[in-house]
Amino acid sequence: MKSLYVLCSFIFLIYLFRDIKADEEGNNDVYIVYMGAATTSRDNHDILLTSLVKSKRDAVLHNYQNSFLGFAARLTDKEAKEMAEKPGVVSVFPDPVLQLHTTRSWDFLKYQMGVETDFKTTKSSNAPSDLIIGVLDTGIWPEVESFNDEGFGPIPSKWKGTCMSGRDFTSSNCNRKVIGARYYRTIGDYNTPRDMNGHGTHVASTAAGNTVSNASYYGLAMGSAKGGFPGARVAAYRVCGARGCLGSVILKAFDDAIEDGVDVLSLSLGSSAGFGPNFHRDPIAIGSFHAVEKGIMVVCSAGNDGPNRESVVNIAPWILTVAATSIDRDFQADIILGDKTVVKGGGINFAQINKSPVHRLLYGRSAKRNFSMYDEVDARNCIPRALDVNKVKGNIVLCEHRDGIYTVKQKLRRIKRLGALGMILVSNNARGVATSSGSFPMATVDRNAGSKIISYVKTRRKPVATILPSVSMTGYKPAPVVAYFSARGPSFATKAILKPDVAAPGVAILASWPVKDSVATLNGKNPPQFYIISGTSMACPHISGLTAMIKSQNPNWSPSAIKSAIMTTASQTNNIKKPITTNFGSIATPYDFGAGEVASSPLQPGLIYETEIIDYLHFLCNIGYSISRIERISSTLPPDFSCPSNSNYNSVSNMNYPSIAVSNFNGKERRVTRTVTNVDGDDTSYTVSVEAPKGLKVQVSPSTLEFTKNNKKQSYEVTFKSNGKLGEDSFGAITWSNGKYRVRSPFVVSK
């Protein structure tokens, strides 16, 4: 025993000495050293890189040298601070770990919301094109039918990328549809472009998948599955893995993708809410700035930390940020109680229990463990470890659910592990999202329906029930509804920019799935070719595909012009011709869905708001960036550029953005200006109309804009003034119309 004690003490001293030594020397963490645009001098970059390689072997993980300069390396805290003082270095920051933001949707947009995905102009959206969508995600499974290259011509000559070989993947796995695939070191699991998660394949097929008939998830959601622009080519950049999505890897993928020749970049990933607001330390903000400078549209998901206020991410104004909404399809799983009452539940299950209500129904609070640290409320909510296995086993368990530490899936796993026969979950939020429980009988109900089931359980001596397998119902109303998980504004960085920008379908989206995946596979069944998941991750590629479609028809349009076309033609009404609501029933505001649900015809917007690179530079000036920092971020900075003498936070509102946000409003007169460009080509006249809340006076001057073939640009001024008491945020809109086109810009005025 004494020798064991001595041995343990010796081991403890070794670890203690190691920790002390580590504290003295500094831990070797990964830092991103960003040095700015590739147009700046490469000398400093090469000198730093060479000296680092000589002093620390294998320290450098990634080298950014195409569209911008910098590198990612293992450094101590002391070395990172010293590196930040070196000539030419813009910023040095720890490598952040970002997360993924995890069919019928296109038919819904086409017939209910007016989005036309089959061109009536020059060609069909299914016709192959040279447009390339770069997808930064978990990789690609190129063998799925959505990526069949039949009918596609040669790979576009502008493509400069590659198809990397890796584990279970060779260059021959790429084709004329999936023309490129890359993966990066330090992901932590597989060295391959192949999608081992499913997320990347689902996203890519939603954006650009071919039309596939008779697609379904084991018979559910049967129909034709297709992407937003089936004619687009796909380039996959595997930046995410088991450890998440490393910022240094994302930045490297941006550097490669810009050089490779993509037209659109789609990122269904991002930081957690509140990251920033230092854009020069945000890999997505940095990489997307350089992409937009090169004319590449960058579309990102808004995040899944809703419905909390200020939870939206990817909020740089040069990014198109997408919120998530539902479509008119619902997955219903009915619950039959012992008194023959049928309660309509939701979710995806393939239950095979008795369809008659003969199974005992157990309320969670009645299954509480004895002598447990958990109370009755925990048991009622089916908190893991709060329930007694002997009580749960063989029963259908009725659980209430409140958002907190434990997710629905965590509770589901625990209930199954305890041997329950089935599960009924009471939650408004969960009812709005089709959670899949596979072959395990599970149904979610809202609180109104849940109260009926709870009342039944309390008033019966031996309550029984059953859960029926799910069926897919279309024509569900109202739709769209803003999903509860969709991140909300205002932007934590600056309330003078309205984010998110627009909303798109992100609830229960059917799309391609890796054939060998086990997560989505039912017991005894072959792996499915399609799977149904929800998230702003699913909303993002809807807009990415639409962006590529618009770009193919308007090749000279800038990213900001395309963004404007999508935003100003968005809809604010649902399929019962009433205002779009949130999952909670309240009328949605621009903080929920930006300009609204993607709709109408963005191919024909009438007028567009063009945000030039100089506008983004002035934005950086107005939020306090120095000239030296800005000139290293931008590769197109004019040599004589200087920040305006009146640069200040309030001036951000004057950026020529398709929406308007005025912050720090004290009721006194504030003015903002906008410039619109007529893209219809005809001589025309637009008249303004204003939607303003009570207490806010909004005046637009002039009230009419006249356009000719020789005068395609016109400016107007908006004056805001309070004539009464206002809340913290006041919402409205300014709409220009010529009888043919309706161009709507939402606004928010906040204190």
Coordinates of C-alpha atoms in Angstrom, one line a residue, residues 170-599:
T170 CA -10.1 9.2 -55.4
S171 CA -10.0 11.8 -58.1
S172 CA -12.3 9.6 -60.2
N173 CA -15.1 10.1 -57.7
C174 CA -15.5 13.6 -59.0
N175 CA -17.4 14.1 -62.3
R176 CA -18.9 16.8 -64.5
K177 CA -21.4 17.7 -61.7
V178 CA -19.2 17.5 -58.6
I179 CA -16.2 19.0 -60.2
G180 CA -14.0 19.5 -57.2
A181 CA -13.4 18.2 -53.7
R182 CA -10.9 19.2 -51.0
Y183 CA -10.3 18.3 -47.4
Y184 CA -8.0 19.9 -44.8
R185 CA -5.7 18.8 -42.0
T186 CA -6.6 19.1 -38.2
I187 CA -10.2 18.1 -38.7
G188 CA -9.6 15.2 -36.3
D189 CA -11.2 12.2 -37.9
Y190 CA -11.0 11.3 -41.6
N191 CA -8.5 12.6 -44.2
T192 CA -10.9 12.5 -47.1
P193 CA -13.3 14.8 -49.0
R194 CA -16.0 12.1 -48.5
D195 CA -18.9 13.2 -46.3
M196 CA -18.9 11.0 -43.2
N197 CA -21.6 13.1 -41.5
G198 CA -24.4 13.6 -44.1
H199 CA -24.8 17.4 -43.5
G200 CA -22.6 18.5 -46.5
T201 CA -24.3 16.1 -48.9
H202 CA -27.8 17.3 -47.7
V203 CA -26.8 20.9 -48.1
A204 CA -25.2 20.6 -51.5
S205 CA -28.1 18.7 -53.0
T206 CA -30.5 21.3 -51.6
A207 CA -28.6 24.0 -53.4
A208 CA -27.8 22.2 -56.7
G209 CA -29.1 18.7 -56.7
N210 CA -30.5 17.2 -59.9
T211 CA -34.2 16.4 -60.1
V212 CA -34.8 12.9 -58.7
S213 CA -38.2 11.3 -59.0
N214 CA -39.9 9.2 -56.3
A215 CA -37.6 10.6 -53.6
S216 CA -38.6 9.9 -50.0
Y217 CA -37.4 8.9 -46.5
Y218 CA -38.7 5.3 -46.3
G219 CA -42.0 6.4 -48.1
L220 CA -42.4 9.7 -46.2
A221 CA -42.4 13.0 -48.1
M222 CA -42.7 11.2 -51.4
G223 CA -42.1 13.4 -54.5
S224 CA -39.5 14.8 -56.8
A225 CA -36.4 16.1 -55.0
K226 CA -34.3 18.8 -56.6
G227 CA -32.0 21.6 -55.7
G228 CA -32.5 25.3 -56.2
F229 CA -30.4 25.3 -59.3
P230 CA -29.9 21.8 -60.7
G231 CA -27.8 23.1 -63.5
A232 CA -25.1 24.3 -61.2
R233 CA -21.8 22.5 -60.7
V234 CA -20.6 21.7 -57.2
A235 CA -17.3 22.1 -55.5
A236 CA -17.1 20.6 -52.0
Y237 CA -14.7 21.9 -49.3
R238 CA -14.6 19.6 -46.3
V239 CA -14.0 22.0 -43.4
C240 CA -16.0 20.3 -40.6
G241 CA -15.5 17.1 -38.8
A242 CA -15.9 15.5 -35.4
R243 CA -14.3 18.4 -33.6
G244 CA -16.5 21.0 -35.3
C245 CA -15.4 23.5 -38.0
L246 CA -12.0 25.0 -37.3
G247 CA -11.7 28.7 -38.2
S248 CA -8.2 28.2 -39.6
V249 CA -9.5 25.5 -42.0
I250 CA -12.5 27.6 -43.0
L251 CA -10.1 30.5 -43.9
K252 CA -7.9 28.2 -45.9
A253 CA -11.0 26.9 -47.8
F254 CA -12.0 30.5 -48.6
D255 CA -8.5 31.1 -50.0
D256 CA -8.6 28.0 -52.1
A257 CA -12.2 28.5 -53.3
I258 CA -11.6 32.1 -54.5
E259 CA -8.6 30.8 -56.5
D260 CA -10.5 27.8 -57.8
G261 CA -13.0 29.9 -59.5
V262 CA -16.4 29.4 -57.7
D263 CA -19.3 31.8 -58.3
V264 CA -21.2 31.3 -55.1
L265 CA -20.1 30.1 -51.7
S266 CA -22.5 28.4 -49.3
L267 CA -21.7 28.1 -45.6
S268 CA -24.3 26.4 -43.4
L269 CA -22.1 26.9 -40.3
G270 CA -20.9 29.6 -38.0
S271 CA -20.0 30.6 -34.5
S272 CA -22.3 30.6 -31.4
A273 CA -24.3 33.6 -30.7
G274 CA -22.4 36.7 -29.6
F275 CA -19.1 35.9 -31.3
G276 CA -17.4 39.2 -32.3
P277 CA -18.0 41.9 -33.2
N278 CA -14.3 42.1 -34.4
F279 CA -14.7 41.3 -38.1
H280 CA -10.9 41.1 -38.4
R281 CA -10.9 38.1 -36.0
D282 CA -13.8 36.3 -37.6
P283 CA -12.6 33.7 -40.3
I284 CA -16.0 33.8 -42.1
A285 CA -16.1 37.6 -42.2
I286 CA -12.5 37.8 -43.4
G287 CA -12.8 35.2 -46.1
S288 CA -16.1 36.4 -47.3
F289 CA -14.9 40.0 -47.7
H290 CA -12.2 38.8 -50.1
A291 CA -14.7 36.6 -51.9
V292 CA -17.1 39.5 -52.4
E293 CA -14.3 41.7 -53.7
K294 CA -13.8 39.1 -56.4
G295 CA -17.5 39.1 -57.3
I296 CA -18.3 35.9 -55.4
M297 CA -21.6 35.8 -53.6
V298 CA -21.4 34.4 -50.0
V299 CA -24.5 33.0 -48.4
C300 CA -24.5 31.9 -44.7
S301 CA -26.9 30.5 -42.2
A302 CA -28.1 32.8 -39.4
G303 CA -27.6 30.2 -36.7
N304 CA -29.8 28.0 -34.5
D305 CA -29.6 29.9 -31.2
G306 CA -33.1 31.4 -31.6
P307 CA -35.5 32.6 -30.4
N308 CA -33.1 34.5 -28.2
R309 CA -32.7 38.2 -29.0
E310 CA -29.3 39.1 -30.6
S311 CA -28.5 35.5 -31.4
V312 CA -28.0 36.0 -35.2
V313 CA -24.5 35.3 -36.4
N314 CA -22.6 35.8 -39.8
I315 CA -23.7 39.4 -39.5
A316 CA -21.1 41.1 -41.8
P317 CA -23.0 43.3 -44.3
W318 CA -21.2 41.7 -47.2
I319 CA -22.7 38.3 -46.3
L320 CA -26.3 37.3 -47.2
T321 CA -27.6 35.9 -43.9
V322 CA -30.5 33.4 -44.0
A323 CA -33.1 32.6 -41.3
A324 CA -35.3 29.5 -41.3
T325 CA -39.0 28.9 -41.9
S326 CA -41.4 26.0 -42.3
I327 CA -43.1 24.8 -45.4
D328 CA -46.7 23.6 -45.9
R329 CA -45.8 20.0 -45.1
D330 CA -46.4 18.4 -41.7
F331 CA -45.4 15.0 -40.4
Q332 CA -48.3 13.8 -38.2
A333 CA -48.1 11.0 -35.7
D334 CA -51.5 10.5 -34.1
I335 CA -52.0 9.4 -30.5
I336 CA -55.0 7.3 -29.5
L337 CA -56.0 7.4 -25.9
G338 CA -58.0 4.7 -24.0
D339 CA -61.2 6.7 -24.3
K340 CA -60.8 6.6 -28.1
T341 CA -59.8 10.3 -28.2
V342 CA -57.4 11.0 -31.1
V343 CA -54.8 13.6 -30.5
K344 CA -52.8 14.8 -33.5
G345 CA -49.1 14.7 -32.8
G346 CA -46.1 15.3 -34.9
G347 CA -42.6 14.0 -35.7
I348 CA -41.2 11.2 -37.7
N349 CA -41.5 7.7 -36.4
F350 CA -42.1 4.2 -38.0
A351 CA -43.8 2.7 -35.0
Q352 CA -44.9 -0.9 -35.1
I353 CA -46.7 -1.3 -31.8
N354 CA -50.3 -2.2 -31.4
K355 CA -52.5 0.3 -33.2
S356 CA -55.2 -0.1 -30.5
P357 CA -54.7 1.9 -27.2
V358 CA -53.7 -1.0 -25.0
H359 CA -50.3 0.2 -23.8
R360 CA -49.9 1.7 -20.4
L361 CA -49.4 5.5 -20.4
L362 CA -47.1 6.7 -17.6
Y363 CA -46.8 10.4 -16.7
G364 CA -43.1 11.3 -16.1
R365 CA -43.6 12.6 -12.6
S366 CA -45.0 9.2 -11.6
A367 CA -41.7 7.6 -12.7
K368 CA -39.5 9.6 -10.4
R369 CA -36.5 7.8 -8.9
N370 CA -36.7 7.3 -5.1
F371 CA -34.0 9.1 -3.1
S372 CA -33.0 11.0 -6.2
M373 CA -31.4 14.5 -6.3
Y374 CA -34.0 15.3 -8.8
D375 CA -37.4 16.7 -7.9
E376 CA -40.9 16.1 -9.3
V377 CA -40.5 18.9 -11.9
D378 CA -37.4 17.1 -13.3
A379 CA -39.2 13.8 -13.5
R380 CA -42.2 15.5 -15.2
N381 CA -39.8 16.9 -17.8
C382 CA -38.0 13.5 -18.1
I383 CA -34.6 14.9 -17.2
P384 CA -32.0 12.1 -17.8
R385 CA -31.4 10.1 -14.6
A386 CA -34.5 11.5 -12.9
L387 CA -36.6 8.5 -13.9
D388 CA -36.7 5.0 -12.4
V389 CA -36.0 2.2 -14.9
N390 CA -38.3 -0.2 -13.2
K391 CA -41.2 2.2 -13.5
V392 CA -40.5 3.3 -17.1
K393 CA -39.8 -0.1 -18.7
G394 CA -42.5 -1.3 -21.0
N395 CA -44.6 1.9 -20.9
I396 CA -45.3 4.9 -23.1
V397 CA -43.9 7.8 -21.1
L398 CA -45.5 11.2 -21.2
C399 CA -42.9 13.9 -20.9
E400 CA -43.2 17.7 -20.7
H401 CA -40.3 19.5 -22.2
R402 CA -38.8 22.9 -21.4
D403 CA -35.8 24.2 -23.2
G404 CA -32.7 24.0 -21.1
I405 CA -29.6 21.9 -20.6
Y406 CA -31.1 18.7 -22.1
T407 CA -32.3 18.5 -25.7
V408 CA -35.2 16.4 -27.0
K409 CA -32.7 13.9 -28.5
Q410 CA -30.9 13.5 -25.2
K411 CA -34.2 12.8 -23.4
L412 CA -35.3 10.4 -26.2
R413 CA -32.0 8.4 -25.9
R414 CA -32.5 8.1 -22.1
I415 CA -36.1 7.0 -22.4
K416 CA -35.1 4.3 -24.9
R417 CA -32.2 3.2 -22.8
L418 CA -34.6 2.7 -19.8
G419 CA -36.7 0.3 -21.9
A420 CA -39.7 2.5 -22.5
L421 CA -42.2 1.3 -25.2
G422 CA -42.8 4.8 -26.5
M423 CA -42.7 8.5 -25.7
I424 CA -45.1 11.5 -25.9
L425 CA -43.4 14.8 -25.7
V426 CA -45.3 18.0 -24.8
S427 CA -43.5 21.0 -26.3
N428 CA -44.7 23.8 -28.7
N429 CA -41.2 24.2 -30.1
A430 CA -40.6 20.5 -30.6
R431 CA -44.0 20.2 -32.3
G432 CA -42.9 22.7 -34.9
V433 CA -39.9 20.6 -35.9
A434 CA -40.1 17.1 -37.2
T435 CA -37.8 15.2 -34.8
S436 CA -37.0 11.7 -36.1
S437 CA -37.1 8.8 -33.7
G438 CA -36.7 6.1 -36.3
S439 CA -38.6 2.9 -35.5
F440 CA -39.2 4.0 -31.8
P441 CA -42.8 5.2 -31.2
M442 CA -42.6 8.9 -30.4
A443 CA -44.9 11.8 -31.0
T444 CA -44.7 15.5 -30.1
V445 CA -47.7 17.6 -29.2
D446 CA -48.2 21.3 -28.4
R447 CA -49.2 22.4 -24.9
N448 CA -52.9 22.6 -25.7
A449 CA -53.0 19.0 -26.9
G450 CA -50.6 18.0 -24.1
S451 CA -53.0 19.4 -21.5
K452 CA -55.7 17.0 -22.8
I453 CA -53.4 14.0 -22.5
I454 CA -52.3 15.1 -19.0
S455 CA -55.9 15.5 -17.9
Y456 CA -56.7 12.0 -19.2
V457 CA -53.8 10.4 -17.4
K458 CA -54.7 12.1 -14.1
T459 CA -58.4 11.1 -14.3
R460 CA -58.0 7.4 -15.2
R461 CA -57.0 4.6 -12.9
K462 CA -55.2 2.7 -15.7
P463 CA -54.5 5.1 -18.6
V464 CA -53.6 3.5 -21.8
A465 CA -52.6 4.8 -25.3
T466 CA -50.8 4.0 -28.5
I467 CA -48.8 6.0 -31.0
L468 CA -49.4 5.5 -34.8
P469 CA -46.6 5.7 -37.4
S470 CA -46.1 9.1 -39.1
V471 CA -47.8 10.2 -42.2
S472 CA -46.9 13.1 -44.5
M473 CA -49.5 15.8 -45.0
T474 CA -49.2 18.7 -47.5
G475 CA -51.2 21.9 -47.8
Y476 CA -50.6 22.6 -44.1
K477 CA -51.7 26.0 -42.9
P478 CA -50.4 28.5 -41.9
A479 CA -47.1 28.4 -43.7
P480 CA -44.4 29.6 -43.6
V481 CA -43.8 30.1 -39.9
V482 CA -40.5 31.3 -38.5
A483 CA -38.9 28.3 -36.8
Y484 CA -38.3 28.7 -33.1
F485 CA -34.6 27.8 -33.4
S486 CA -33.9 30.3 -36.1
A487 CA -31.5 33.0 -34.7
R488 CA -32.9 36.5 -34.2
G489 CA -31.7 40.0 -34.5
P490 CA -30.7 42.6 -33.8
S491 CA -27.1 42.2 -34.7
F492 CA -24.8 42.1 -31.6
A493 CA -22.2 44.0 -33.6
T494 CA -24.2 47.0 -34.7
K495 CA -27.9 47.6 -34.6
A496 CA -27.4 50.0 -37.6
I497 CA -27.4 46.9 -39.9
L498 CA -30.5 44.7 -40.1
K499 CA -29.9 41.0 -39.8
P500 CA -30.9 38.4 -40.8
D501 CA -31.4 39.4 -44.4
V502 CA -34.1 37.0 -45.6
A503 CA -35.7 33.7 -44.7
A504 CA -36.1 30.4 -46.5
P505 CA -37.3 26.9 -45.8
G506 CA -35.4 25.2 -43.1
V507 CA -37.8 22.9 -41.3
A508 CA -38.1 19.2 -42.2
I509 CA -36.2 19.4 -45.5
L510 CA -35.8 16.3 -47.6
A511 CA -32.5 16.0 -49.4
S512 CA -29.8 13.5 -50.4
W513 CA -28.0 11.5 -47.7
P514 CA -24.8 9.3 -47.7
V515 CA -25.8 5.8 -48.7
K516 CA -23.7 4.1 -46.0
D517 CA -24.9 6.3 -43.1
S518 CA -26.2 4.4 -40.1
V519 CA -27.9 7.3 -38.2
A520 CA -30.8 7.6 -40.6
T521 CA -31.1 3.8 -41.3
L522 CA -34.0 1.9 -39.8
N523 CA -33.3 -1.5 -38.3
G524 CA -33.5 -4.2 -41.0
K525 CA -33.8 -1.6 -43.8
N526 CA -31.3 -0.6 -46.5
P527 CA -29.7 2.8 -46.0
P528 CA -32.0 5.7 -47.2
Q529 CA -30.9 7.8 -50.1
F530 CA -32.7 10.8 -48.7
Y531 CA -33.2 12.1 -45.1
I532 CA -35.2 14.8 -43.4
I533 CA -33.5 17.4 -41.1
S534 CA -34.1 20.9 -39.9
G535 CA -31.9 24.0 -39.2
T536 CA -30.8 27.3 -40.7
S537 CA -28.3 25.0 -42.4
M538 CA -31.1 23.8 -44.6
A539 CA -32.4 27.4 -45.3
C540 CA -29.0 28.6 -46.4
P541 CA -28.6 26.4 -49.5
H542 CA -32.1 27.3 -50.7
I543 CA -30.8 30.9 -51.1
S544 CA -27.4 29.6 -52.4
G545 CA -29.1 27.8 -55.2
L546 CA -31.4 30.7 -56.0
T547 CA -28.4 33.0 -56.1
A548 CA -26.7 30.8 -58.7
M549 CA -29.8 30.7 -60.7
I550 CA -30.0 34.6 -60.7
K551 CA -26.3 34.8 -61.5
S552 CA -26.7 32.5 -64.5
Q553 CA -29.3 34.9 -66.0
N554 CA -27.6 38.1 -64.9
P555 CA -23.8 37.3 -65.1
N556 CA -22.9 41.0 -64.7
W557 CA -24.8 41.5 -61.5
S558 CA -22.7 42.0 -58.4
P559 CA -23.2 40.0 -55.2
S560 CA -25.0 43.1 -53.7
A561 CA -27.3 43.4 -56.7
I562 CA -28.3 39.7 -56.3
K563 CA -28.8 40.2 -52.6
S564 CA -31.0 43.2 -53.2
A565 CA -33.1 41.3 -55.8
I566 CA -33.8 38.5 -53.3
M567 CA -34.5 40.8 -50.3
T568 CA -36.7 43.4 -52.0
T569 CA -39.0 40.8 -53.6
A570 CA -39.4 38.8 -50.4
S571 CA -42.9 38.2 -49.1
Q572 CA -44.4 38.9 -45.6
T573 CA -47.6 37.0 -46.0
N574 CA -48.3 33.3 -45.6
N575 CA -50.5 30.8 -47.6
I576 CA -53.7 32.1 -45.9
K577 CA -52.8 35.6 -47.0
K578 CA -52.1 36.9 -43.5
P579 CA -48.8 38.2 -42.0
I580 CA -46.2 35.5 -41.5
T581 CA -45.9 34.5 -37.8
T582 CA -43.4 33.0 -35.5
N583 CA -43.6 29.6 -34.0
F584 CA -45.2 31.3 -30.9
G585 CA -48.1 32.9 -33.0
S586 CA -46.8 36.5 -32.9
I587 CA -46.5 38.4 -36.1
A588 CA -42.9 38.1 -37.4
T589 CA -40.7 41.2 -37.5
P590 CA -37.5 41.9 -39.5
Y591 CA -35.5 40.7 -36.5
D592 CA -37.1 37.3 -37.1
F593 CA -37.0 37.0 -40.9
G594 CA -35.2 40.0 -42.3
A595 CA -37.0 41.2 -45.4
G596 CA -39.3 38.2 -45.4
E597 CA -39.7 34.8 -47.0
V598 CA -37.9 34.5 -50.3
A599 CA -40.7 34.9 -52.9

